[in-house]
PDB file of C-alpha atoms in Angstrom:
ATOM      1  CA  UNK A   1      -9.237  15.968  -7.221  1.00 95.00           C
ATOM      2  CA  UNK A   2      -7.836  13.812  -4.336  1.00 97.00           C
ATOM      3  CA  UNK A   3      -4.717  15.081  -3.182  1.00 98.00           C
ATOM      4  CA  UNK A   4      -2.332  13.645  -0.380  1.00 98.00           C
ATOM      5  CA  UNK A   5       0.079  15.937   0.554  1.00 98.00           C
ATOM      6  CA  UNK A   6       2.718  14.651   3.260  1.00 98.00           C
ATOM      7  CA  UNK A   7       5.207  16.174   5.286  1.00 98.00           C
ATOM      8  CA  UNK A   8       8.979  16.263   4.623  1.00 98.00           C
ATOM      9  CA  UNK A   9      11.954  14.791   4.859  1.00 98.00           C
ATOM     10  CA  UNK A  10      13.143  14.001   8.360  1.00 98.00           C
ATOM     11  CA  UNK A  11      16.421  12.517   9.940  1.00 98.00           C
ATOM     12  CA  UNK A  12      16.617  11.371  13.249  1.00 98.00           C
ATOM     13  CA  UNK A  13      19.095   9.566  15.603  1.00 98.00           C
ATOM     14  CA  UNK A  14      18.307   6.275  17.382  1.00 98.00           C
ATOM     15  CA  UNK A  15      16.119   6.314  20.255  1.00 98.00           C
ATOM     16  CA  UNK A  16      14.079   9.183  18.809  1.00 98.00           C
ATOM     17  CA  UNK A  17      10.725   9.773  17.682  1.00 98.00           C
ATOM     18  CA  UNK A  18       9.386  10.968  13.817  1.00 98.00           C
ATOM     19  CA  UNK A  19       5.852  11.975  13.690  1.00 98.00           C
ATOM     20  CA  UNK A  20       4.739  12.491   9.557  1.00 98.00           C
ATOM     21  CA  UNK A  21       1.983  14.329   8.580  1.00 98.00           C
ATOM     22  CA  UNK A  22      -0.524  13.665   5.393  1.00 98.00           C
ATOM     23  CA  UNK A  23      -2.829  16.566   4.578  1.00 98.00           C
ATOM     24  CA  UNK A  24      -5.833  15.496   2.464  1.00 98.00           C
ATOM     25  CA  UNK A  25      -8.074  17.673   0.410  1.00 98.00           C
ATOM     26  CA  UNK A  26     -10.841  17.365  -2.663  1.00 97.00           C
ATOM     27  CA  UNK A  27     -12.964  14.809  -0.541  1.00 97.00           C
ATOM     28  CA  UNK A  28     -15.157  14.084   2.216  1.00 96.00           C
ATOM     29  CA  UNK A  29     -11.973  13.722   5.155  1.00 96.00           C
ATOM     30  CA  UNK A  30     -13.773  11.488   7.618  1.00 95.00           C
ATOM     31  CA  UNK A  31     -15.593   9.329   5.003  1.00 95.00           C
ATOM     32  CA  UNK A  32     -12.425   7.515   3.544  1.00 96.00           C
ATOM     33  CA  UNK A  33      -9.922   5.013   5.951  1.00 96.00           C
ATOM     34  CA  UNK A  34      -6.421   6.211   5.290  1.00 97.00           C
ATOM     35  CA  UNK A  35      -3.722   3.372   5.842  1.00 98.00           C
ATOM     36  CA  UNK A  36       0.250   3.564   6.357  1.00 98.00           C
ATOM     37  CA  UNK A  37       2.776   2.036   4.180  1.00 98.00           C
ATOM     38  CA  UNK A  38       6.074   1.788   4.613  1.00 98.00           C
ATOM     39  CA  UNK A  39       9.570   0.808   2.537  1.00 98.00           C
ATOM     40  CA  UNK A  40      12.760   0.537   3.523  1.00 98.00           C
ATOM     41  CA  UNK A  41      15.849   0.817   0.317  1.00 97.00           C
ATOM     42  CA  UNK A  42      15.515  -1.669  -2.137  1.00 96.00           C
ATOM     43  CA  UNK A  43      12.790  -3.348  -0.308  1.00 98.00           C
ATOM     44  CA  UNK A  44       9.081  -4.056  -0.944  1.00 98.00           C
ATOM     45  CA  UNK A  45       5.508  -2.550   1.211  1.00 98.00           C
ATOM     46  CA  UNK A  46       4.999  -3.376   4.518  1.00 98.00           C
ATOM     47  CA  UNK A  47       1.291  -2.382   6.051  1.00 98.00           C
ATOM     48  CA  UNK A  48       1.655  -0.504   8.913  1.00 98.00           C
ATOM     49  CA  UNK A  49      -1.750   0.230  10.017  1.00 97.00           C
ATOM     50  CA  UNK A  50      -5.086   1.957   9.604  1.00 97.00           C
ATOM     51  CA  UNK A  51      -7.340   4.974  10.747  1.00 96.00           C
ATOM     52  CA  UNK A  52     -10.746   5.596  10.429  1.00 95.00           C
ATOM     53  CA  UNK A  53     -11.053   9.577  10.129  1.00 95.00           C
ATOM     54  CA  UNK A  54     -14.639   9.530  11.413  1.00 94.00           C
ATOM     55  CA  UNK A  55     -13.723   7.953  14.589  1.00 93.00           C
ATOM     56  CA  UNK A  56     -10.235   7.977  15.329  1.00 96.00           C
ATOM     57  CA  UNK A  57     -10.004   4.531  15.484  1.00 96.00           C
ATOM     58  CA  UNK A  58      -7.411   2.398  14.610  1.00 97.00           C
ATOM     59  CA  UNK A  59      -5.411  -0.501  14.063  1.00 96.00           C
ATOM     60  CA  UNK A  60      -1.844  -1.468  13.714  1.00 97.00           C
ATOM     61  CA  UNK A  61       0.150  -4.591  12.534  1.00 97.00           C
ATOM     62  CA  UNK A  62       1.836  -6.298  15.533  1.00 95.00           C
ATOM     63  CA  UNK A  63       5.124  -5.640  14.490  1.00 96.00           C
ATOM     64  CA  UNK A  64       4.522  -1.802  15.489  1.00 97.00           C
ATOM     65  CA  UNK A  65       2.126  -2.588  17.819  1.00 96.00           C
ATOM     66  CA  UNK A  66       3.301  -0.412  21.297  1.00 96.00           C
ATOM     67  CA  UNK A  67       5.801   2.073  19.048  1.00 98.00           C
ATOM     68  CA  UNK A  68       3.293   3.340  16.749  1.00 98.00           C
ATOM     69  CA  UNK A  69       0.152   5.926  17.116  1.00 98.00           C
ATOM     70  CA  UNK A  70      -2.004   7.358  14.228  1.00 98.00           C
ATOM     71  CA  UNK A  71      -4.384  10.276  14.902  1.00 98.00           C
ATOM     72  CA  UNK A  72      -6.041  12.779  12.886  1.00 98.00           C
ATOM     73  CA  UNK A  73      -7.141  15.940  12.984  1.00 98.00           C
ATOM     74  CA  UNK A  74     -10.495  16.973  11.083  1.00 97.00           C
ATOM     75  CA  UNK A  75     -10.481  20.366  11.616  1.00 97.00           C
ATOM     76  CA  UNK A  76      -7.173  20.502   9.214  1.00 98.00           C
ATOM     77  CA  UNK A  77      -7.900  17.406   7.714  1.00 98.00           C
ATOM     78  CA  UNK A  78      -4.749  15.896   8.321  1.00 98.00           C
ATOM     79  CA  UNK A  79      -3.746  12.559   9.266  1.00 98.00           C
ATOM     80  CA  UNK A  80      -0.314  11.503  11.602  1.00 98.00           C
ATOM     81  CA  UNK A  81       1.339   8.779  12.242  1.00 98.00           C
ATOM     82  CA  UNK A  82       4.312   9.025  15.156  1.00 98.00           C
ATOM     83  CA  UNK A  83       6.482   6.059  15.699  1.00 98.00           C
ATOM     84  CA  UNK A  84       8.699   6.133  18.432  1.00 98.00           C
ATOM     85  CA  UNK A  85      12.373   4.306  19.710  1.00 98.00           C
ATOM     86  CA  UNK A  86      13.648   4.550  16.525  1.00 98.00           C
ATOM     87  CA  UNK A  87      16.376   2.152  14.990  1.00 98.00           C
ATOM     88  CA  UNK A  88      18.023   2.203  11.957  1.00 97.00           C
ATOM     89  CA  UNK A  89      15.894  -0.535  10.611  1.00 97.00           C
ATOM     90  CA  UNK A  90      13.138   2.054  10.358  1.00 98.00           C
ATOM     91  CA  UNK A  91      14.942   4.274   7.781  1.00 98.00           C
ATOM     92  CA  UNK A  92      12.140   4.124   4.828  1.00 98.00           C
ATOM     93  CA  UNK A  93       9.832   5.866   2.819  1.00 98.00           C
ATOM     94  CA  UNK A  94       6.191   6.492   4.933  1.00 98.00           C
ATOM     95  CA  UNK A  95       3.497   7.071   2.635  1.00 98.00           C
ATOM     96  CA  UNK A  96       0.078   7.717   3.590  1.00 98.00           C
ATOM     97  CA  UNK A  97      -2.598   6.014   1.254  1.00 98.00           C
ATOM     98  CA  UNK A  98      -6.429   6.619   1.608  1.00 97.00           C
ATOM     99  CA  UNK A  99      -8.981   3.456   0.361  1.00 94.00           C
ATOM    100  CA  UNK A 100     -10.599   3.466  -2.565  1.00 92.00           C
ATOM    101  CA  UNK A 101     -14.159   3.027  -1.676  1.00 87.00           C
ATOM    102  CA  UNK A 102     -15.818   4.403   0.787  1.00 79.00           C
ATOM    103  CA  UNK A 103     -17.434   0.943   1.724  1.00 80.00           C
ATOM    104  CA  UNK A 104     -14.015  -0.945   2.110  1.00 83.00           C
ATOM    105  CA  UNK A 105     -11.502   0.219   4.058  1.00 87.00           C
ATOM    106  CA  UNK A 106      -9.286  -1.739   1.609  1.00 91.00           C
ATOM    107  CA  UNK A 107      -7.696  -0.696  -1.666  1.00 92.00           C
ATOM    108  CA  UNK A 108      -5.038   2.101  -1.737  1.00 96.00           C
ATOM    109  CA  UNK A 109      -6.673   3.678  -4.138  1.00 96.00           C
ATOM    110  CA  UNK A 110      -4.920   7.235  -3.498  1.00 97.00           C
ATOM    111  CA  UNK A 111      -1.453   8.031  -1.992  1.00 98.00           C
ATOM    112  CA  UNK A 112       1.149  10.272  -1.196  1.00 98.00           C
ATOM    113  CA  UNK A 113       4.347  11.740  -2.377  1.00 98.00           C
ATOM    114  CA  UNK A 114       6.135   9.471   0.440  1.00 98.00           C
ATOM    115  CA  UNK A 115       8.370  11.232   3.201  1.00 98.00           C
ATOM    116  CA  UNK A 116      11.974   9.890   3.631  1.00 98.00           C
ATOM    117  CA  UNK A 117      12.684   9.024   7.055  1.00 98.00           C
ATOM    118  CA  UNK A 118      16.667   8.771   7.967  1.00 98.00           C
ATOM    119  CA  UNK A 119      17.524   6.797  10.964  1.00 98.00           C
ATOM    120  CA  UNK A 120      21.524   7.630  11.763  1.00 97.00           C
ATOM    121  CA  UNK A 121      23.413   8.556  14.521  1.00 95.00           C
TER     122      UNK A 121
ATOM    123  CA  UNK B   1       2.007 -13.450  11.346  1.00 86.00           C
ATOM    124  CA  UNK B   2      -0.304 -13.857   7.706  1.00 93.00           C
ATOM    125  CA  UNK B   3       1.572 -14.609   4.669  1.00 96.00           C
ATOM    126  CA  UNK B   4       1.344 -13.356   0.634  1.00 98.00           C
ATOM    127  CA  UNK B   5       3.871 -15.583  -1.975  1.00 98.00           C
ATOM    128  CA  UNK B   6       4.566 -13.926  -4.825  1.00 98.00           C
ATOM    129  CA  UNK B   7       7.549 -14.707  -7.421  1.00 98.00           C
ATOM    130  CA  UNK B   8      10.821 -12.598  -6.971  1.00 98.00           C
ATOM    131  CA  UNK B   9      10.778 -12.063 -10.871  1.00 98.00           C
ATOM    132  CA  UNK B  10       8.920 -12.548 -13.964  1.00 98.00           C
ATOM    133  CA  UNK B  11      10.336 -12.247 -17.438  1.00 98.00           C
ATOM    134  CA  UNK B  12       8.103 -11.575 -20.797  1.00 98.00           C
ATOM    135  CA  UNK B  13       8.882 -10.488 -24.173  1.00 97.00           C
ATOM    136  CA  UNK B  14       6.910  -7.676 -25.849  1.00 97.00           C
ATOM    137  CA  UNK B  15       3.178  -8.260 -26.671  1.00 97.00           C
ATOM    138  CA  UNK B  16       3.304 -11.645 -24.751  1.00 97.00           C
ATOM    139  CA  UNK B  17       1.676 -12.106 -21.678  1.00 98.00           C
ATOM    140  CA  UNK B  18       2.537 -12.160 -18.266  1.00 98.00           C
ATOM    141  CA  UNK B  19       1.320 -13.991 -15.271  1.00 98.00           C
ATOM    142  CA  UNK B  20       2.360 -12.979 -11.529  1.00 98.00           C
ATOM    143  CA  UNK B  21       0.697 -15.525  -8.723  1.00 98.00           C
ATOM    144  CA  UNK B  22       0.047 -14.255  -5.246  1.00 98.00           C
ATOM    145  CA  UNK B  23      -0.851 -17.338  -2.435  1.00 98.00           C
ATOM    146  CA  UNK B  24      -1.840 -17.309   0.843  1.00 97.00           C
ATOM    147  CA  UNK B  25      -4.296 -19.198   2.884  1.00 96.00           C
ATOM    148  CA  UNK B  26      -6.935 -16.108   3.935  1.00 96.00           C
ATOM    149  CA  UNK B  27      -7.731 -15.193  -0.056  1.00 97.00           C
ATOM    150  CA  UNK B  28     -10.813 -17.253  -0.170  1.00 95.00           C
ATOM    151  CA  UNK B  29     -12.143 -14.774   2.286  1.00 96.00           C
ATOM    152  CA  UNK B  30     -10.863 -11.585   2.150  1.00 96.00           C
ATOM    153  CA  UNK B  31     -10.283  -9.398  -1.842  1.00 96.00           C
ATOM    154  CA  UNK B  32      -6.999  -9.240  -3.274  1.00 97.00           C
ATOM    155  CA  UNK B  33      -5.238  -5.714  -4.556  1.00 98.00           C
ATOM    156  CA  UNK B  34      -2.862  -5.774  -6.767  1.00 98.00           C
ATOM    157  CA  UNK B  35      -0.412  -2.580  -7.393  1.00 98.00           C
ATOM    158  CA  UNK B  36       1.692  -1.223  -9.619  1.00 98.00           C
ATOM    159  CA  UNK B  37       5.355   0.630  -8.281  1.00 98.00           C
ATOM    160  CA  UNK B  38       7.599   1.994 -10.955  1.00 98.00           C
ATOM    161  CA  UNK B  39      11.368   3.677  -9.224  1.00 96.00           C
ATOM    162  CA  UNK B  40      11.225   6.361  -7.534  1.00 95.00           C
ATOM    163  CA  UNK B  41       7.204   6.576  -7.440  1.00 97.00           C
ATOM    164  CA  UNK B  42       4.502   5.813  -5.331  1.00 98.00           C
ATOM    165  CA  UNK B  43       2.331   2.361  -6.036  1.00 98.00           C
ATOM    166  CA  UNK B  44      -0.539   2.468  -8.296  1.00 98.00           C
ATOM    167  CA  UNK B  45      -3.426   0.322  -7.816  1.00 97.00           C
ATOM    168  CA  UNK B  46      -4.002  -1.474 -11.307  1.00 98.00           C
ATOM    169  CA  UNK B  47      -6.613  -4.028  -9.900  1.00 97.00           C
ATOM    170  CA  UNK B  48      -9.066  -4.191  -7.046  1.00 96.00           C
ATOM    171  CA  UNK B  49     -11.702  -6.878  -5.111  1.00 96.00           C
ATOM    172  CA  UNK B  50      -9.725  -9.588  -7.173  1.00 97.00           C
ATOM    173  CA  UNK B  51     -10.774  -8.611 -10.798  1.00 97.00           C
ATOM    174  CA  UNK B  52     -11.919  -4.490 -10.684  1.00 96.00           C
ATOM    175  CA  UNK B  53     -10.066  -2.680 -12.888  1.00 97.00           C
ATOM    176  CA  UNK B  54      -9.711   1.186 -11.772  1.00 95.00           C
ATOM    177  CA  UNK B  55     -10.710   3.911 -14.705  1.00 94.00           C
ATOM    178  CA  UNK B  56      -7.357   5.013 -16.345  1.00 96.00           C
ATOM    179  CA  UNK B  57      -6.118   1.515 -15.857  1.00 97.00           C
ATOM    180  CA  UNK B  58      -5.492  -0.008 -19.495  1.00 97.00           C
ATOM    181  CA  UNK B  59      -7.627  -3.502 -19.861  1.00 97.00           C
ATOM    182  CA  UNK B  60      -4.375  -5.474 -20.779  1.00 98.00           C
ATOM    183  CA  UNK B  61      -4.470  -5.825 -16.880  1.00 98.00           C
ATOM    184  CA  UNK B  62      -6.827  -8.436 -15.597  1.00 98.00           C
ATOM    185  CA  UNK B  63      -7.101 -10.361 -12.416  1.00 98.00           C
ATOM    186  CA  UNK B  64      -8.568 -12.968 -11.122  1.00 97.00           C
ATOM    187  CA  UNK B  65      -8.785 -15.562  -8.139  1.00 97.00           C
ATOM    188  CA  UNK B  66      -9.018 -19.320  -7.564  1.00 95.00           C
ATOM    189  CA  UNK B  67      -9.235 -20.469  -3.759  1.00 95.00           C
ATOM    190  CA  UNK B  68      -5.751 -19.532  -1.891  1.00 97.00           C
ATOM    191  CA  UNK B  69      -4.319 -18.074  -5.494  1.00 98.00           C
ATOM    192  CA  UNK B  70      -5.063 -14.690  -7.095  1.00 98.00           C
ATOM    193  CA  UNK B  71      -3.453 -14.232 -10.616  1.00 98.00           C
ATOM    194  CA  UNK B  72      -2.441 -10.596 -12.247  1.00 98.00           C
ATOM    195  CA  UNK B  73      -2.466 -11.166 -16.042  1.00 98.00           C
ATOM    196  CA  UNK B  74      -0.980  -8.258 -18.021  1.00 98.00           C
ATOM    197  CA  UNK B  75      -2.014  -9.503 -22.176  1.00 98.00           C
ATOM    198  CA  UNK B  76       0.232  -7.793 -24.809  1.00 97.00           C
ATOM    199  CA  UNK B  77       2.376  -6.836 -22.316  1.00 98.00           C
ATOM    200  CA  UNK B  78       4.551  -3.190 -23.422  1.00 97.00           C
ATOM    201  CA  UNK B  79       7.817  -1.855 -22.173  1.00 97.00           C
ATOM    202  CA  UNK B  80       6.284   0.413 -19.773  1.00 97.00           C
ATOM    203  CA  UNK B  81       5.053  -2.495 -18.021  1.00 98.00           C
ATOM    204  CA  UNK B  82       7.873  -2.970 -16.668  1.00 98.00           C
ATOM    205  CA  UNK B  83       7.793  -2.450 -12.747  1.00 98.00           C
ATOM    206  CA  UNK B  84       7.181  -4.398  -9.493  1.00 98.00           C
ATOM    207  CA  UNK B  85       3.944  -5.548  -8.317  1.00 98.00           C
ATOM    208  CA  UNK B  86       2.204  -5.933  -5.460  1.00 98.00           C
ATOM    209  CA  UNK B  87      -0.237  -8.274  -4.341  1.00 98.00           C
ATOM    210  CA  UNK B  88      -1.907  -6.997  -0.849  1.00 98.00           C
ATOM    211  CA  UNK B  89      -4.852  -8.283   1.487  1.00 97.00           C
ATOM    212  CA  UNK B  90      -5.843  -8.965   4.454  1.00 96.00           C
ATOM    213  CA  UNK B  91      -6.040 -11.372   7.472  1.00 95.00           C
ATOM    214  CA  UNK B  92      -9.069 -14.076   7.830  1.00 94.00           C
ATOM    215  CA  UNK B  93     -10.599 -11.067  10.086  1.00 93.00           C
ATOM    216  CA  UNK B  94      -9.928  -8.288   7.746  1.00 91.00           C
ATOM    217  CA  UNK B  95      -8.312  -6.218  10.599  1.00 92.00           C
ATOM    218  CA  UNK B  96      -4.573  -6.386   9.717  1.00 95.00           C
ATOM    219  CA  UNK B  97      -3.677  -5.796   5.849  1.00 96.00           C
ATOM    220  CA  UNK B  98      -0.911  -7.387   4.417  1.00 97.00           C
ATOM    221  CA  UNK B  99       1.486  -7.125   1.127  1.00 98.00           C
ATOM    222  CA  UNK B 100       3.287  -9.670  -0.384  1.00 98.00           C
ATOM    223  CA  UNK B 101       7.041  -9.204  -1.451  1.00 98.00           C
ATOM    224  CA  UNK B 102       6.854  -7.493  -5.345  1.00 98.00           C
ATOM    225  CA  UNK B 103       7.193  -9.419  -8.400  1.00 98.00           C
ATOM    226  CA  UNK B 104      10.054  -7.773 -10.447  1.00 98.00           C
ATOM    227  CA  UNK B 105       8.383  -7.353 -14.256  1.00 98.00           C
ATOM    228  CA  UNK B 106      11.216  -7.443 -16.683  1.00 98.00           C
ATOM    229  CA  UNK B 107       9.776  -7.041 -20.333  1.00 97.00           C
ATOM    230  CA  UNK B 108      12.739  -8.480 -22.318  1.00 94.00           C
TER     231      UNK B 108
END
């Protein structure tokens, strides 16, 4: 079965970095996009961006265009996403969600257990 | 940036049935998603490409779309319906994804 198993929690000050992990097992790794979702307390999703495991390509929404990098790693089948300058706005739940299909990169068809990230000084 | 409206809240007694609208200009071109997040949980995706409904998913959940408006119908709707939902996409290109801002189910 499809499993997404993320790193944990993390609490950083302002200015820092968090990278989060996502390790994915019971399917094909590079033949699925995985996606990054975020949400803050009390709010709703907000679509961070996309990698294609195959490739390593990727794409992010503006607003974290220049402070955010996804990668992967096939050999471990694990998936990262690092965002950097940290502010307290960015205290959330990440969660790493793979696509349904194979043939569309969209639908979040499969995600994980969401990390906490704490932004305080 | 690209937009999705949704309603803040939505209110239904048991076994009626409830609509929740999601608008926004690039849905003639690109599928809607719609997903289900109960507290403290991770979203569920109840409906995909507009009107799929994923195996496990009970078929009181429908959707479907008419030009810039996709519609998630839950018929008969139950007490454990109650959560907040999701409508996502993506841009006219289909290179930046997008969610709109939860619909708060309350089943009275």
């Amino acid at each position: 079965q499809v499993q997404l198993v993320q790193s944990g929690a993390e609490v950083k000050k302002p200015g820092a970095s968090v990278k989060v992990s996502c390790k994915a097992s019971g399917y094909t790794f590079t033949s699925y996009y995985m996606h990054w979702v975020r949400q803050a307390p009390g709010q709703g999703l907000e679509w961070m961006g996309i990698i294609n495991p195959s490739g390593g390509s990727t794409s992010y929404a503006q607003k974290f265009q220049g402070r955010v990098t996804m990668t992967r790693d096939t050999s471990t089948s694990t998936v990262y996403m690092e965002l950097s300058s940290l502010r307290s706005e960015d205290t959330a739940v990440y969660y790493c969600a793979r696509a349904r299909d194979y043939s569309s990169s969209w639908g979040l068809g499969y995600w994980g257990q969401g990390t906490l990230v704490t932004v305080s000084s | 940036s690209y937009e999705l409206t949704q309603p803040p809240s939505v209110s239904v007694s048991p076994g009626q049935t409830a609509r929740i609208t999601c608008s926004g200009d690039a849905l003639p071109k690109q599928y809607a998603y719609w997903y289900q997040q109960k507290p403290g949980q991770a979203p569920v995706l109840v409906i995909y490409k507009d009107s799929e409904r994923p195996s496990g998913i009970p078929e009181r959940f429908s959707g479907s779309s008419s030009g810039t408006t996709v519609t998630l119908t839950i018929s008969g709707v139950q007490a454990e319906d109650e959560a907040d939902y999701y409508c996502q996409s993506a841009d006219s290109s289909g290179t930046y994804g997008v969610f709109g801002g939860g619909t708060k189910l309350t089943v009275l």
